[in-house]
Tab-separated table of N, CA and C in Angstrom:
chain	number	residue	atom	x	y	z
A	275	UNK	N	-51.825	10.356	-96.283
A	275	UNK	CA	-50.761	10.267	-96.361
A	275	UNK	C	-49.964	8.986	-95.203
A	276	UNK	N	-49.250	8.587	-95.622
A	276	UNK	CA	-48.571	7.197	-95.085
A	276	UNK	C	-47.757	8.103	-93.635
A	277	UNK	N	-47.655	6.915	-92.900
A	277	UNK	CA	-47.349	7.235	-91.322
A	277	UNK	C	-45.585	8.489	-91.923
A	278	UNK	N	-44.578	7.169	-92.529
A	278	UNK	CA	-43.198	7.693	-92.949
A	278	UNK	C	-44.071	9.025	-93.553
A	279	UNK	N	-44.462	9.973	-94.264
A	279	UNK	CA	-45.005	11.421	-94.864
A	279	UNK	C	-45.316	12.102	-93.407
A	280	UNK	N	-45.958	11.804	-93.480
A	280	UNK	CA	-46.504	12.264	-91.789
A	280	UNK	C	-45.081	12.336	-90.982
A	281	UNK	N	-44.319	11.390	-90.548
A	281	UNK	CA	-44.122	11.798	-90.052
A	281	UNK	C	-42.696	13.052	-90.043
A	282	UNK	N	-41.828	12.790	-91.584
A	282	UNK	CA	-41.160	13.897	-92.435
A	282	UNK	C	-42.133	15.021	-92.392
A	283	UNK	N	-43.154	15.556	-92.035
A	283	UNK	CA	-44.256	16.687	-92.765
A	283	UNK	C	-43.783	17.024	-91.081
A	284	UNK	N	-43.713	15.900	-89.996
A	284	UNK	CA	-43.520	17.132	-88.573
A	284	UNK	C	-42.519	17.140	-88.674
A	285	UNK	N	-41.368	16.951	-88.989
A	285	UNK	CA	-40.357	16.611	-88.817
A	285	UNK	C	-39.476	18.451	-89.170
A	286	UNK	N	-40.222	18.189	-90.191
A	286	UNK	CA	-39.751	19.609	-91.038
A	286	UNK	C	-40.707	20.503	-89.636
A	287	UNK	N	-42.102	20.152	-89.704
A	287	UNK	CA	-42.161	21.862	-88.701
A	287	UNK	C	-41.306	22.226	-87.817
A	288	UNK	N	-40.260	20.760	-87.016
A	288	UNK	CA	-39.804	21.521	-86.326
A	288	UNK	C	-38.275	21.264	-86.712
A	289	UNK	N	-38.537	21.757	-87.176
A	289	UNK	CA	-36.673	22.207	-87.698
A	289	UNK	C	-36.641	23.109	-88.041
A	290	UNK	N	-36.820	24.480	-87.842
A	290	UNK	CA	-36.678	25.908	-87.118
A	290	UNK	C	-35.645	25.890	-85.751
A	291	UNK	N	-37.194	24.945	-85.262
A	291	UNK	CA	-36.810	25.529	-83.101
A	291	UNK	C	-35.288	24.783	-83.110
A	292	UNK	N	-34.974	23.616	-84.035
A	292	UNK	CA	-33.848	23.149	-84.121
A	292	UNK	C	-32.965	23.577	-84.410
A	293	UNK	N	-32.996	24.212	-85.045
A	293	UNK	CA	-32.080	25.671	-85.501
A	293	UNK	C	-31.805	26.304	-84.153
A	294	UNK	N	-32.568	26.904	-83.411
A	294	UNK	CA	-32.627	27.961	-82.537
A	294	UNK	C	-32.446	27.597	-81.349
A	295	UNK	N	-32.447	25.610	-81.603
A	295	UNK	CA	-31.726	25.191	-79.817
A	295	UNK	C	-30.528	26.334	-79.295
A	296	UNK	N	-30.427	25.622	-77.962
A	296	UNK	CA	-30.022	26.290	-76.671
A	296	UNK	C	-29.638	25.838	-75.224
A	297	UNK	N	-28.691	25.778	-75.124
A	297	UNK	CA	-28.209	24.766	-73.449
A	297	UNK	C	-29.030	25.930	-72.830
A	298	UNK	N	-29.723	25.230	-72.026
A	298	UNK	CA	-31.167	26.361	-70.767
A	298	UNK	C	-30.892	26.125	-69.768
A	299	UNK	N	-31.119	26.326	-68.154
A	299	UNK	CA	-31.424	26.069	-67.295
A	299	UNK	C	-33.019	25.183	-67.024
A	300	UNK	N	-32.407	24.124	-66.482
A	300	UNK	CA	-34.216	23.676	-67.008
A	300	UNK	C	-34.720	23.697	-65.332
A	301	UNK	N	-35.878	24.020	-65.338
A	301	UNK	CA	-37.324	23.724	-64.165
A	301	UNK	C	-37.465	23.181	-64.356
A	302	UNK	N	-38.248	22.619	-62.796
A	302	UNK	CA	-38.754	21.042	-62.705
A	302	UNK	C	-39.568	20.336	-63.241
A	303	UNK	N	-40.088	21.333	-63.796
A	303	UNK	CA	-42.319	21.092	-63.433
A	303	UNK	C	-42.559	21.511	-64.721
A	304	UNK	N	-43.513	20.935	-65.859
A	304	UNK	CA	-43.362	21.913	-67.219
A	304	UNK	C	-44.708	20.971	-67.928
A	305	UNK	N	-45.614	22.147	-68.192
A	305	UNK	CA	-46.626	22.039	-68.642
A	305	UNK	C	-46.724	21.294	-69.926
A	306	UNK	N	-47.269	20.119	-70.590
A	306	UNK	CA	-47.146	19.844	-71.687
A	306	UNK	C	-48.580	20.408	-72.776
A	307	UNK	N	-48.618	20.826	-74.261
A	307	UNK	CA	-49.733	20.394	-74.955
A	307	UNK	C	-48.850	20.134	-76.114
A	308	UNK	N	-49.411	19.035	-76.913
A	308	UNK	CA	-49.229	18.791	-77.818
A	308	UNK	C	-50.472	18.116	-78.847
A	309	UNK	N	-49.755	18.230	-80.334
A	309	UNK	CA	-51.011	17.554	-81.625
A	309	UNK	C	-50.039	16.569	-82.384
A	310	UNK	N	-51.423	15.380	-82.297
A	310	UNK	CA	-49.962	14.494	-82.929
A	310	UNK	C	-50.938	13.274	-84.034
A	311	UNK	N	-50.777	12.823	-83.980
A	311	UNK	CA	-51.436	11.257	-85.392
A	311	UNK	C	-51.606	10.101	-84.414
A	312	UNK	N	-52.432	9.527	-84.682
A	312	UNK	CA	-52.377	8.181	-84.211
A	312	UNK	C	-51.639	6.997	-85.200
A	313	UNK	N	-51.734	5.998	-84.660
A	313	UNK	CA	-51.463	5.204	-85.843
A	313	UNK	C	-51.773	3.035	-85.409
A	314	UNK	N	-51.947	3.241	-87.008
A	314	UNK	CA	-53.168	1.991	-86.654
A	314	UNK	C	-54.454	1.998	-86.822
A	315	UNK	N	-54.883	3.087	-86.539
A	315	UNK	CA	-56.864	2.914	-86.228
A	315	UNK	C	-56.548	4.169	-87.872
A	316	UNK	N	-56.748	3.302	-88.692
A	316	UNK	CA	-57.037	3.889	-90.025
A	316	UNK	C	-57.962	5.420	-90.205
A	317	UNK	N	-59.097	5.268	-88.889
A	317	UNK	CA	-60.018	6.462	-89.753
A	317	UNK	C	-60.406	6.976	-88.761
A	318	UNK	N	-59.108	7.065	-88.111
A	318	UNK	CA	-58.696	8.740	-86.936
A	318	UNK	C	-57.456	8.792	-87.111
A	319	UNK	N	-57.748	10.468	-87.155
A	319	UNK	CA	-57.113	11.609	-87.238
A	319	UNK	C	-56.439	12.592	-85.874
A	320	UNK	N	-55.921	13.279	-85.948
A	320	UNK	CA	-55.699	13.973	-85.465
A	320	UNK	C	-55.984	14.482	-83.942
A	321	UNK	N	-55.001	14.177	-83.270
A	321	UNK	CA	-55.412	14.502	-81.515
A	321	UNK	C	-54.539	14.933	-81.202
A	322	UNK	N	-54.900	15.653	-79.328
A	322	UNK	CA	-54.579	16.738	-79.155
A	322	UNK	C	-53.732	15.592	-77.416
A	323	UNK	N	-52.856	16.492	-76.952
A	323	UNK	CA	-52.097	16.161	-76.031
A	323	UNK	C	-52.377	17.217	-74.791
A	324	UNK	N	-52.340	16.424	-73.450
A	324	UNK	CA	-52.242	16.974	-71.864
A	324	UNK	C	-51.553	16.668	-71.459
A	325	UNK	N	-50.172	16.964	-70.776
A	325	UNK	CA	-49.644	16.939	-69.776
A	325	UNK	C	-48.506	17.458	-68.413
A	326	UNK	N	-47.800	16.596	-68.570
A	326	UNK	CA	-46.835	17.570	-66.730
A	326	UNK	C	-45.360	16.052	-66.745
A	327	UNK	N	-44.434	17.553	-66.854
A	327	UNK	CA	-43.289	16.551	-66.941
A	327	UNK	C	-42.890	16.585	-65.389
A	328	UNK	N	-41.859	15.561	-65.087
A	328	UNK	CA	-40.530	16.507	-64.037
A	328	UNK	C	-39.802	15.923	-64.037
A	329	UNK	N	-39.058	17.211	-63.765
A	329	UNK	CA	-37.401	16.320	-64.048
A	329	UNK	C	-36.767	15.847	-63.634
A	330	UNK	N	-35.871	14.770	-63.294
A	330	UNK	CA	-35.837	13.935	-61.703
A	330	UNK	C	-34.309	14.602	-61.866
A	331	UNK	N	-34.043	14.689	-62.881
A	331	UNK	CA	-31.754	14.603	-62.691
A	331	UNK	C	-32.048	15.428	-64.195
A	332	UNK	N	-30.547	16.598	-64.177
A	332	UNK	CA	-30.738	17.021	-65.072
A	332	UNK	C	-29.562	18.134	-65.275
A	333	UNK	N	-28.731	17.642	-65.189
A	333	UNK	CA	-26.957	18.384	-66.359
A	333	UNK	C	-27.809	18.819	-67.735
A	334	UNK	N	-26.081	19.853	-68.219
A	334	UNK	CA	-25.825	20.425	-68.875
A	334	UNK	C	-26.003	19.580	-70.508
A	335	UNK	N	-25.725	18.106	-70.700
A	335	UNK	CA	-26.272	17.755	-71.394
A	335	UNK	C	-26.531	16.655	-71.395
A	336	UNK	N	-27.677	16.186	-70.544
A	336	UNK	CA	-28.335	14.499	-70.158
A	336	UNK	C	-29.256	15.403	-68.567
A	337	UNK	N	-30.683	14.622	-69.526
A	337	UNK	CA	-31.827	14.630	-68.131
A	337	UNK	C	-32.388	12.911	-68.399
A	338	UNK	N	-33.080	13.447	-66.910
A	338	UNK	CA	-34.274	12.642	-67.561
A	338	UNK	C	-35.793	13.442	-66.446
A	339	UNK	N	-36.118	12.498	-66.423
A	339	UNK	CA	-37.533	13.239	-66.466
A	339	UNK	C	-38.234	12.273	-66.696
A	340	UNK	N	-39.641	12.646	-65.868
A	340	UNK	CA	-40.645	11.294	-65.535
A	340	UNK	C	-42.094	12.311	-66.225
A	341	UNK	N	-42.662	12.143	-67.471
A	341	UNK	CA	-43.679	12.672	-67.854
A	341	UNK	C	-45.977	11.281	-68.219
A	342	UNK	N	-46.395	12.235	-67.618
A	342	UNK	CA	-47.658	12.286	-67.545
A	342	UNK	C	-48.536	12.894	-67.711
A	343	UNK	N	-49.252	12.352	-69.326
A	343	UNK	CA	-49.557	12.534	-70.588
A	343	UNK	C	-50.974	11.559	-70.536
A	344	UNK	N	-51.703	12.575	-70.733
A	344	UNK	CA	-53.176	12.202	-72.063
A	344	UNK	C	-53.786	12.714	-73.171
A	345	UNK	N	-53.342	11.728	-74.411
A	345	UNK	CA	-54.111	11.498	-75.239
A	345	UNK	C	-55.395	11.460	-76.045
A	346	UNK	N	-55.545	12.344	-76.668
A	346	UNK	CA	-57.231	11.912	-77.285
A	346	UNK	C	-56.986	11.869	-78.910
A	347	UNK	N	-57.717	11.339	-79.655
A	347	UNK	CA	-57.539	11.326	-81.356
A	347	UNK	C	-58.930	10.780	-81.254
A	348	UNK	N	-59.229	12.338	-82.357
A	348	UNK	CA	-61.069	11.633	-83.143
A	348	UNK	C	-60.800	10.957	-84.082
A	349	UNK	N	-62.243	10.647	-84.374
A	349	UNK	CA	-62.357	10.392	-86.334
A	349	UNK	C	-61.489	11.312	-86.752
A	350	UNK	N	-61.819	11.047	-87.950
A	350	UNK	CA	-61.145	11.694	-89.679
A	350	UNK	C	-61.145	11.244	-90.567
A	351	UNK	N	-62.070	11.216	-91.948
A	351	UNK	CA	-62.363	10.578	-92.509
A	351	UNK	C	-63.517	9.906	-93.146
A	352	UNK	N	-63.906	9.083	-93.682
A	352	UNK	CA	-65.168	8.218	-94.052
A	352	UNK	C	-65.223	6.656	-92.999
A	353	UNK	N	-66.244	6.207	-92.963
A	353	UNK	CA	-65.845	4.859	-91.935
A	353	UNK	C	-67.456	4.357	-92.170
A	354	UNK	N	-67.395	2.433	-92.246
A	354	UNK	CA	-68.976	2.221	-92.245
A	354	UNK	C	-68.771	1.645	-91.511
A	355	UNK	N	-70.074	2.053	-90.591
A	355	UNK	CA	-70.852	0.934	-89.372
A	355	UNK	C	-71.292	-0.517	-90.029
A	356	UNK	N	-70.954	-0.747	-89.134
A	356	UNK	CA	-71.763	-2.582	-89.492
A	356	UNK	C	-72.877	-2.831	-89.074
A	357	UNK	N	-74.014	-3.410	-89.001
A	357	UNK	CA	-74.713	-3.601	-88.605
A	357	UNK	C	-74.952	-4.875	-87.373
A	358	UNK	N	-74.067	-5.091	-86.209
A	358	UNK	CA	-74.133	-6.746	-86.003
A	358	UNK	C	-75.189	-6.836	-85.293
A	359	UNK	N	-76.409	-8.202	-85.604
A	359	UNK	CA	-77.512	-8.227	-84.524
A	359	UNK	C	-77.307	-9.055	-84.151
A	360	UNK	N	-76.164	-9.736	-84.350
A	360	UNK	CA	-75.503	-11.516	-83.035
A	360	UNK	C	-74.491	-10.651	-82.217
A	361	UNK	N	-74.579	-11.542	-80.716
A	361	UNK	CA	-73.022	-11.050	-80.170
A	361	UNK	C	-71.920	-11.355	-81.071
A	362	UNK	N	-70.949	-10.075	-80.298
A	362	UNK	CA	-70.256	-11.237	-80.764
A	362	UNK	C	-69.330	-12.092	-80.818
A	363	UNK	N	-68.768	-12.575	-81.002
A	363	UNK	CA	-67.799	-14.296	-80.664
A	363	UNK	C	-66.719	-13.659	-79.500
A	364	UNK	N	-66.650	-15.071	-78.998
A	364	UNK	CA	-65.898	-14.507	-77.920
A	364	UNK	C	-66.175	-13.646	-77.123
A	365	UNK	N	-65.063	-12.996	-76.001
A	365	UNK	CA	-66.046	-11.665	-75.204
A	365	UNK	C	-65.539	-10.608	-75.706
A	366	UNK	N	-66.621	-9.657	-75.764
A	366	UNK	CA	-67.196	-8.909	-76.525
A	366	UNK	C	-65.565	-7.723	-75.668
A	367	UNK	N	-65.450	-5.954	-76.389
A	367	UNK	CA	-64.340	-5.164	-75.608
A	367	UNK	C	-65.934	-4.523	-75.794
A	368	UNK	N	-64.658	-3.710	-74.276
A	368	UNK	CA	-65.395	-2.596	-73.395
A	368	UNK	C	-65.116	-1.736	-73.292
A	369	UNK	N	-66.129	-0.379	-73.718
A	369	UNK	CA	-65.850	0.990	-73.509
A	369	UNK	C	-64.723	0.818	-74.862
A	370	UNK	N	-65.663	0.800	-75.138
A	370	UNK	CA	-65.650	1.554	-76.951
A	370	UNK	C	-66.074	1.800	-77.717
A	371	UNK	N	-65.580	3.312	-78.538
A	371	UNK	CA	-66.157	4.446	-78.473
A	371	UNK	C	-65.433	5.553	-79.848
A	372	UNK	N	-66.206	6.213	-79.886
A	372	UNK	CA	-66.092	7.389	-81.232
A	372	UNK	C	-64.335	7.595	-80.437
A	373	UNK	N	-63.450	7.568	-79.984
A	373	UNK	CA	-62.297	8.840	-79.654
A	373	UNK	C	-61.919	6.796	-79.646
A	374	UNK	N	-59.944	7.731	-79.657
A	374	UNK	CA	-59.434	6.693	-78.558
A	374	UNK	C	-58.673	7.597	-77.907
A	375	UNK	N	-58.659	6.975	-76.353
A	375	UNK	CA	-58.484	8.332	-75.825
A	375	UNK	C	-57.591	7.032	-75.141
A	376	UNK	N	-56.482	7.594	-74.291
A	376	UNK	CA	-54.280	6.967	-74.137
A	376	UNK	C	-54.252	8.018	-72.788
A	377	UNK	N	-53.816	7.313	-71.671
A	377	UNK	CA	-53.587	7.904	-70.924
A	377	UNK	C	-51.875	6.822	-70.290
A	378	UNK	N	-50.873	7.862	-70.098
A	378	UNK	CA	-49.486	7.116	-70.371
A	378	UNK	C	-48.605	8.129	-69.497
A	379	UNK	N	-47.601	7.385	-68.545
A	379	UNK	CA	-47.081	7.627	-68.051
A	379	UNK	C	-45.400	6.700	-68.444
A	380	UNK	N	-43.796	8.137	-68.851
A	380	UNK	CA	-43.153	7.774	-69.322
A	380	UNK	C	-42.258	7.925	-68.632
A	381	UNK	N	-41.276	7.262	-68.361
A	381	UNK	CA	-39.677	7.755	-68.224
A	381	UNK	C	-38.718	7.743	-68.846
A	382	UNK	N	-38.054	9.134	-69.276
A	382	UNK	CA	-37.218	9.326	-70.431
A	382	UNK	C	-36.066	10.132	-70.220
A	383	UNK	N	-35.433	9.746	-71.169
A	383	UNK	CA	-33.683	10.163	-71.499
A	383	UNK	C	-33.460	10.905	-72.647
A	384	UNK	N	-32.749	11.761	-72.343
A	384	UNK	CA	-32.603	12.942	-73.096
A	384	UNK	C	-30.812	13.399	-73.268
A	385	UNK	N	-30.251	13.060	-74.167
A	385	UNK	CA	-28.894	13.862	-74.470
A	385	UNK	C	-29.484	15.597	-75.450
A	386	UNK	N	-28.518	15.869	-74.872
A	386	UNK	CA	-28.367	17.202	-75.305
A	386	UNK	C	-27.297	17.510	-76.195
A	387	UNK	N	-26.550	18.233	-77.063
A	387	UNK	CA	-25.171	19.149	-77.001
A	387	UNK	C	-25.824	20.380	-77.931
A	388	UNK	N	-25.150	21.589	-76.941
A	388	UNK	CA	-25.270	22.360	-77.219
A	388	UNK	C	-25.577	23.197	-78.863
A	389	UNK	N	-26.850	24.233	-78.859
A	389	UNK	CA	-27.125	24.465	-80.665
A	389	UNK	C	-27.727	23.287	-81.726
A	390	UNK	N	-27.937	22.059	-80.749
A	390	UNK	CA	-28.299	20.842	-81.751
A	390	UNK	C	-30.448	20.612	-80.880
A	391	UNK	N	-31.104	19.692	-81.714
A	391	UNK	CA	-32.166	19.001	-80.837
A	391	UNK	C	-31.431	17.984	-80.077
A	392	UNK	N	-31.932	17.419	-79.003
A	392	UNK	CA	-31.098	16.842	-77.997
A	392	UNK	C	-32.009	15.302	-78.447
A	393	UNK	N	-31.716	14.117	-78.283
A	393	UNK	CA	-31.674	13.276	-78.149
A	393	UNK	C	-33.548	12.628	-77.911
A	394	UNK	N	-34.866	11.253	-77.933
A	394	UNK	CA	-35.191	11.470	-76.769
A	394	UNK	C	-34.845	10.191	-76.886
A	395	UNK	N	-35.201	9.456	-75.329
A	395	UNK	CA	-35.361	7.539	-75.582
A	395	UNK	C	-36.243	7.439	-74.191
A	396	UNK	N	-37.548	6.605	-74.121
A	396	UNK	CA	-38.099	6.483	-73.413
A	396	UNK	C	-39.209	5.471	-73.433
A	397	UNK	N	-39.145	4.844	-71.615
A	397	UNK	CA	-39.794	3.130	-71.548
A	397	UNK	C	-41.574	3.902	-70.711
A	398	UNK	N	-42.505	3.362	-70.450
A	398	UNK	CA	-43.369	3.672	-69.851
A	398	UNK	C	-44.474	2.743	-69.939
A	399	UNK	N	-46.071	3.020	-69.071
A	399	UNK	CA	-47.222	2.189	-69.109
A	399	UNK	C	-48.000	2.823	-70.136
A	400	UNK	N	-48.897	2.761	-71.624
A	400	UNK	CA	-50.222	3.590	-72.419
A	400	UNK	C	-51.072	2.166	-72.134
A	401	UNK	N	-52.428	3.320	-71.221
A	401	UNK	CA	-53.781	2.556	-70.376
A	401	UNK	C	-54.667	3.071	-71.631
A	402	UNK	N	-55.155	2.646	-72.411
A	402	UNK	CA	-56.348	2.708	-73.306
A	402	UNK	C	-57.590	2.764	-73.104
A	403	UNK	N	-58.358	4.143	-71.986
A	403	UNK	CA	-59.526	4.211	-72.172
A	403	UNK	C	-59.987	4.108	-72.635
A	404	UNK	N	-59.889	4.246	-73.365
A	404	UNK	CA	-61.323	4.098	-74.766
A	404	UNK	C	-60.497	3.710	-76.093
A	405	UNK	N	-61.187	2.363	-77.046
A	405	UNK	CA	-60.959	2.194	-78.221
A	405	UNK	C	-62.279	2.152	-79.058
A	406	UNK	N	-62.418	2.200	-80.498
A	406	UNK	CA	-63.095	1.039	-81.156
A	406	UNK	C	-62.943	0.045	-81.118
A	407	UNK	N	-62.000	-0.639	-81.386
A	407	UNK	CA	-62.436	-1.712	-81.190
A	407	UNK	C	-62.388	-3.002	-80.447
A	408	UNK	N	-60.738	-2.407	-79.758
A	408	UNK	CA	-60.282	-3.258	-78.626
A	408	UNK	C	-60.969	-2.919	-77.525
A	409	UNK	N	-61.338	-2.239	-77.098
A	409	UNK	CA	-61.642	-2.042	-75.586
A	409	UNK	C	-60.769	-0.541	-74.690
A	410	UNK	N	-60.560	-1.508	-73.436
A	410	UNK	CA	-59.772	-0.832	-72.551
A	410	UNK	C	-58.428	-2.061	-72.148
A	411	UNK	N	-57.435	-1.509	-72.460
A	411	UNK	CA	-55.969	-2.084	-72.316
A	411	UNK	C	-54.797	-1.766	-71.734
A	412	UNK	N	-54.683	-1.784	-70.890
A	412	UNK	CA	-52.636	-1.300	-70.563
A	412	UNK	C	-51.965	-2.425	-71.342
A	413	UNK	N	-50.862	-1.481	-72.057
A	413	UNK	CA	-49.794	-2.316	-71.881
A	413	UNK	C	-47.851	-1.433	-72.032
A	414	UNK	N	-47.228	-1.798	-71.946
A	414	UNK	CA	-45.349	-1.379	-71.928
A	414	UNK	C	-45.860	-1.019	-73.151
A	415	UNK	N	-44.677	0.175	-73.213
A	415	UNK	CA	-44.267	0.635	-74.295
A	415	UNK	C	-42.747	1.663	-74.395
A	416	UNK	N	-42.847	1.836	-75.552
A	416	UNK	CA	-41.198	2.711	-75.972
A	416	UNK	C	-41.977	4.495	-76.435
A	417	UNK	N	-40.949	5.129	-76.492
A	417	UNK	CA	-40.381	6.652	-77.110
A	417	UNK	C	-38.727	6.997	-77.542
A	418	UNK	N	-39.084	7.043	-78.872
A	418	UNK	CA	-38.299	8.005	-79.268
A	418	UNK	C	-38.347	9.209	-80.227
A	419	UNK	N	-37.560	10.017	-80.200
A	419	UNK	CA	-38.139	11.274	-80.681
A	419	UNK	C	-36.513	12.415	-80.732
A	420	UNK	N	-36.930	13.893	-80.852
A	420	UNK	CA	-35.782	14.848	-80.448
A	420	UNK	C	-36.858	15.924	-79.580
A	421	UNK	N	-34.961	16.355	-78.733
A	421	UNK	CA	-35.955	17.270	-77.817
A	421	UNK	C	-35.876	18.474	-79.029
A	422	UNK	N	-36.146	20.113	-78.481
A	422	UNK	CA	-35.532	21.197	-78.810
A	422	UNK	C	-35.465	22.044	-78.059
A	423	UNK	N	-34.649	23.090	-77.330
A	423	UNK	CA	-35.626	24.306	-76.443
A	423	UNK	C	-34.757	25.489	-76.976
A	424	UNK	N	-36.115	26.054	-77.051
A	424	UNK	CA	-36.491	27.548	-77.923
A	424	UNK	C	-35.839	29.184	-77.062
A	425	UNK	N	-36.081	28.599	-75.399
A	425	UNK	CA	-35.956	30.215	-74.212
A	425	UNK	C	-36.051	28.765	-73.284
A	426	UNK	N	-35.738	29.668	-72.497
A	426	UNK	CA	-35.980	29.622	-70.887
A	426	UNK	C	-36.905	28.877	-70.270
A	427	UNK	N	-37.748	29.299	-70.624
A	427	UNK	CA	-39.474	28.501	-70.158
A	427	UNK	C	-39.893	27.830	-71.330
A	428	UNK	N	-39.606	27.618	-72.451
A	428	UNK	CA	-39.966	26.890	-73.749
A	428	UNK	C	-39.522	26.384	-74.492
A	429	UNK	N	-40.014	24.639	-74.681
A	429	UNK	CA	-39.734	23.844	-75.820
A	429	UNK	C	-40.139	23.292	-76.969
A	430	UNK	N	-39.511	22.184	-77.448
A	430	UNK	CA	-40.462	21.796	-78.631
A	430	UNK	C	-40.196	20.611	-78.145
A	431	UNK	N	-40.687	19.550	-78.424
A	431	UNK	CA	-40.387	18.055	-78.663
A	431	UNK	C	-41.358	16.664	-79.681
A	432	UNK	N	-40.470	16.070	-80.446
A	432	UNK	CA	-41.370	15.273	-81.557
A	432	UNK	C	-41.450	14.452	-80.904
A	433	UNK	N	-41.951	13.028	-80.388
A	433	UNK	CA	-41.956	11.933	-80.184
A	433	UNK	C	-42.499	10.698	-80.556
A	434	UNK	N	-41.806	9.489	-81.174
A	434	UNK	CA	-42.919	8.703	-81.239
A	434	UNK	C	-43.038	7.733	-80.342
A	435	UNK	N	-44.401	7.671	-79.749
A	435	UNK	CA	-45.039	5.883	-79.107
A	435	UNK	C	-45.022	5.390	-79.787
A	436	UNK	N	-44.135	4.173	-79.189
A	436	UNK	CA	-45.143	2.419	-79.728
A	436	UNK	C	-45.371	1.906	-78.551
A	437	UNK	N	-46.587	0.672	-78.998
A	437	UNK	CA	-47.149	0.405	-77.852
A	437	UNK	C	-47.234	-1.262	-77.686
A	438	UNK	N	-46.231	-1.993	-77.055
A	438	UNK	CA	-46.021	-3.189	-77.231
A	438	UNK	C	-47.098	-3.420	-77.264
A	439	UNK	N	-47.098	-5.260	-78.170
A	439	UNK	CA	-48.427	-6.276	-77.794
A	439	UNK	C	-49.430	-5.372	-78.060
A	440	UNK	N	-50.113	-4.195	-78.630
A	440	UNK	CA	-51.115	-3.535	-79.093
A	440	UNK	C	-52.614	-4.322	-80.081
A	441	UNK	N	-53.405	-3.806	-79.351
A	441	UNK	CA	-54.257	-4.915	-80.339
A	441	UNK	C	-53.752	-3.974	-82.128
A	442	UNK	N	-54.833	-2.657	-82.766
A	442	UNK	CA	-54.926	-2.401	-83.540
A	442	UNK	C	-54.101	-1.039	-82.827
A	443	UNK	N	-53.947	-0.584	-81.836
A	443	UNK	CA	-53.655	0.986	-81.883
A	443	UNK	C	-52.337	0.602	-81.517
A	444	UNK	N	-51.252	1.051	-82.507
A	444	UNK	CA	-50.256	0.582	-82.406
A	444	UNK	C	-49.309	1.595	-81.494
A	445	UNK	N	-49.500	2.732	-81.785
A	445	UNK	CA	-48.917	3.668	-81.310
A	445	UNK	C	-48.827	5.219	-81.727
A	446	UNK	N	-48.599	6.594	-81.450
A	446	UNK	CA	-49.000	8.233	-81.862
A	446	UNK	C	-47.351	8.683	-81.830
A	447	UNK	N	-48.302	9.281	-82.887
A	447	UNK	CA	-46.310	10.260	-83.080
A	447	UNK	C	-46.847	11.761	-82.474
A	448	UNK	N	-46.563	12.546	-81.806
A	448	UNK	CA	-46.751	13.358	-80.475
A	448	UNK	C	-45.464	14.744	-81.142
A	449	UNK	N	-45.808	16.387	-81.705
A	449	UNK	CA	-45.395	17.071	-81.482
A	449	UNK	C	-45.885	18.035	-80.458
A	450	UNK	N	-45.147	18.270	-79.442
A	450	UNK	CA	-45.215	18.667	-78.633
A	450	UNK	C	-44.669	20.079	-78.084
A	451	UNK	N	-45.752	21.944	-77.205
A	451	UNK	CA	-44.911	22.350	-76.979
A	451	UNK	C	-44.415	22.565	-74.958
A	452	UNK	N	-43.326	22.107	-74.837
A	452	UNK	CA	-43.749	22.637	-73.300
A	452	UNK	C	-43.771	24.088	-73.065
A	453	UNK	N	-43.842	23.957	-71.753
A	453	UNK	CA	-43.721	25.412	-70.769
A	453	UNK	C	-42.893	24.903	-69.243
A	454	UNK	N	-41.931	25.582	-69.351
A	454	UNK	CA	-41.288	25.014	-68.384
A	454	UNK	C	-41.743	26.109	-66.917
A	455	UNK	N	-42.350	25.626	-66.085
A	455	UNK	CA	-42.985	26.570	-64.737
A	455	UNK	C	-42.604	26.652	-63.898
């Protein structure tokens, strides 16, 4: 399926949680666990995310937070591997592999209204630790999505992360379950 249809499917999965959203007191630290899809590399399928969040500033309708996360996307579907017998032209990429691995540090703001999912927007740095074609690189990026509290301890969040100036990996969409510690 196309990226828009994937985003719609993920949004529909998030909708029941959004209906249950309620304003809750924010604990300062949260564990983040997620699943998502990479955008740009056609042969790469679903991936996983692990990370942590620090709530830097919290009010009833506005939060500032910092996320440190690790994402890993594996190969899915079929692909062809060419036998390259000559050295690659120009500088050869390093640390290529069979997964896409990204380490990110993101600062974001969330705006909440009682009973509705919150809007989240952020900026950050995305370090590609391993890619199939481009090797290692670090680029700035942005994120946009929705967040929804289901209890005092748990929340759901869906965000698209775009990587500015990326080569093949353009970004990723992650559906996260957060557990406040």
